[in-house]
Amino acid sequence: MEALPRRPAPIALPIGSDADLARVRQHVRQVATELGFGLVQQTKLVTAASELARNTLVHGGGGQAEITPLRESHRTGLRLSFVDQGPGIRDVALAMTDGYSTGGGLGLGLSGAERLVHEFAIDTGPGRGTTVTAVAWVTGVPAPRSGAGPRRPGAR
């Protein structure tokens, strides 16, 4: 893997259409792969990015995604920021409640995205737009679960 510059520049992508949502997902997967995130972590990041990008488009009227590789001491990570100039979130605590939706969905977008990353922050207010920032760090391979060993062929 190539060494990352001290302060990698963020990749800024517009969010104004469904095609932009796909582009954001592709870039997040690409950068996560380059940084050494495992497949499960990549999937979590892409899922969180997809939810947050869609919220930026649908609720914020469009905006921008910023994808920033991170290097701190001995760890590597990825920061995803989604910025819009929409109406803002009136009640963040309510918006973070599982099942709450203003768009007719399942109401798991914000709260679900938060569960998929290590750090999560929302900066918003009525009439001043919203910035949602999510950070994930590359973690090692998870230890096998207790009692979970290799399966013999034909074993149930």
Coordinates of C-alpha atoms in Angstrom, one line a residue:
M1 CA 0.0 0.0 0.0
E2 CA 1.3 3.5 -0.8
A3 CA 2.0 5.8 2.0
L4 CA -0.7 8.4 2.5
P5 CA 0.3 12.1 2.4
R6 CA 0.3 13.8 5.8
R7 CA -2.9 15.6 5.1
P8 CA -4.8 13.9 2.3
A9 CA -7.1 16.3 0.4
P10 CA -10.8 15.4 0.6
I11 CA -12.6 14.3 -2.5
A12 CA -15.6 16.6 -3.0
L13 CA -18.6 15.2 -4.9
P14 CA -21.8 17.0 -5.8
I15 CA -25.1 15.4 -4.7
G16 CA -27.9 16.6 -7.0
S17 CA -29.3 13.4 -8.6
D18 CA -29.7 9.7 -8.2
A19 CA -26.6 9.3 -10.5
D20 CA -24.6 11.3 -8.0
L21 CA -25.7 8.9 -5.2
A22 CA -24.2 6.0 -7.2
R23 CA -21.0 8.0 -7.7
V24 CA -20.7 8.7 -4.0
R25 CA -21.1 5.0 -3.2
Q26 CA -18.4 4.0 -5.8
H27 CA -15.9 6.5 -4.5
V28 CA -16.5 5.5 -0.9
R29 CA -15.9 1.8 -1.8
Q30 CA -12.8 2.7 -3.8
V31 CA -11.2 4.8 -1.1
A32 CA -12.1 2.3 1.7
T33 CA -10.5 -0.5 -0.3
E34 CA -7.3 1.6 -0.9
L35 CA -7.1 2.3 2.8
G36 CA -7.3 -1.3 3.8
F37 CA -10.8 -1.6 5.1
G38 CA -12.1 -5.2 5.0
L39 CA -15.1 -6.2 3.0
V40 CA -17.6 -6.0 5.9
Q41 CA -16.3 -2.6 6.9
Q42 CA -16.4 -1.4 3.3
T43 CA -20.1 -2.6 3.1
K44 CA -20.9 -0.7 6.3
L45 CA -19.3 2.5 5.0
V46 CA -21.0 2.3 1.6
T47 CA -24.3 1.6 3.3
A48 CA -23.9 4.6 5.7
A49 CA -22.8 6.8 2.8
S50 CA -25.7 5.8 0.7
E51 CA -28.2 6.6 3.5
L52 CA -26.6 10.0 4.2
A53 CA -26.2 11.0 0.6
R54 CA -29.9 10.1 0.0
N55 CA -30.9 12.3 3.0
T56 CA -28.8 15.1 1.6
L57 CA -30.6 14.9 -1.8
V58 CA -34.1 14.2 -0.5
H59 CA -34.3 16.3 2.6
G60 CA -31.6 18.9 2.0
G61 CA -32.3 19.5 -1.7
G62 CA -28.9 18.4 -2.7
G63 CA -25.4 19.3 -1.6
Q64 CA -22.0 17.8 -1.4
A65 CA -20.2 14.8 0.0
E66 CA -16.6 15.0 1.2
I67 CA -14.6 11.8 1.4
T68 CA -11.4 12.3 3.4
P69 CA -8.8 9.6 4.2
L70 CA -7.4 9.9 7.7
R71 CA -4.1 9.0 9.2
E72 CA -3.6 9.5 12.9
S73 CA -0.7 8.0 14.7
H74 CA -0.9 4.3 14.0
R75 CA -4.4 4.1 12.6
T76 CA -6.1 4.8 9.3
G77 CA -9.6 5.9 8.8
L78 CA -12.1 7.5 6.5
R79 CA -14.3 10.6 7.2
L80 CA -17.5 11.1 5.3
S81 CA -19.2 14.5 5.4
F82 CA -22.5 15.3 3.8
V83 CA -23.3 19.0 3.6
D84 CA -26.5 20.7 2.4
Q85 CA -28.1 24.1 2.6
G86 CA -31.6 22.8 3.2
P87 CA -34.1 23.6 5.9
G88 CA -32.1 21.9 8.6
I89 CA -33.3 19.3 11.1
R90 CA -35.7 20.8 13.6
D91 CA -35.4 18.0 16.3
V92 CA -32.2 16.0 16.0
A93 CA -33.1 13.6 18.9
L94 CA -36.4 12.8 17.2
A95 CA -34.7 12.4 13.8
M96 CA -32.3 9.9 15.4
T97 CA -35.1 7.8 16.7
D98 CA -35.5 4.4 15.0
G99 CA -38.8 4.4 13.0
Y100 CA -39.0 8.2 12.7
S101 CA -39.4 9.3 9.1
T102 CA -40.4 12.5 7.3
G103 CA -40.1 10.9 3.9
G104 CA -42.2 7.8 4.3
G105 CA -39.3 5.4 4.6
L106 CA -38.4 3.0 7.4
G107 CA -36.9 5.7 9.6
L108 CA -33.5 4.0 9.9
G109 CA -31.4 6.3 7.8
L110 CA -29.7 8.5 10.4
S111 CA -29.8 6.1 13.3
G112 CA -28.8 3.2 11.1
A113 CA -25.8 5.1 9.6
E114 CA -24.7 6.0 13.1
R115 CA -24.6 2.4 14.1
L116 CA -22.4 1.5 11.1
V117 CA -19.5 3.9 12.0
H118 CA -17.2 4.7 14.9
E119 CA -17.9 8.4 15.2
F120 CA -21.0 10.3 14.1
A121 CA -22.0 14.0 14.4
I122 CA -24.8 16.2 13.1
D123 CA -24.5 20.0 12.9
T124 CA -27.8 21.5 11.9
G125 CA -30.4 24.1 12.7
P126 CA -33.7 25.3 11.2
G127 CA -32.9 27.4 8.2
R128 CA -29.1 26.8 8.2
G129 CA -28.7 23.4 6.5
T130 CA -27.2 20.2 7.8
T131 CA -23.7 18.7 8.0
V132 CA -23.5 15.0 8.9
T133 CA -20.0 13.6 9.6
A134 CA -19.2 9.9 10.0
V135 CA -15.8 8.5 10.7
A136 CA -14.7 4.8 10.6
W137 CA -11.4 3.4 11.4
V138 CA -9.7 0.3 9.9
T139 CA -10.0 -2.5 12.5
G140 CA -8.3 -5.8 12.5
V141 CA -9.9 -9.1 11.6
P142 CA -12.6 -9.9 14.3
A143 CA -11.8 -12.9 16.5
P144 CA -13.8 -16.0 15.9
R145 CA -16.9 -16.4 18.0
S146 CA -16.7 -18.8 20.9
G147 CA -17.6 -22.3 19.7
A148 CA -17.2 -21.2 16.1
G149 CA -14.6 -23.4 14.5
P150 CA -14.0 -24.7 11.0
R151 CA -16.9 -26.7 9.8
R152 CA -16.4 -30.2 8.4
P153 CA -17.8 -30.9 5.0
G154 CA -21.3 -32.2 5.4
A155 CA -21.6 -31.1 9.0
R156 CA -24.8 -29.2 10.1

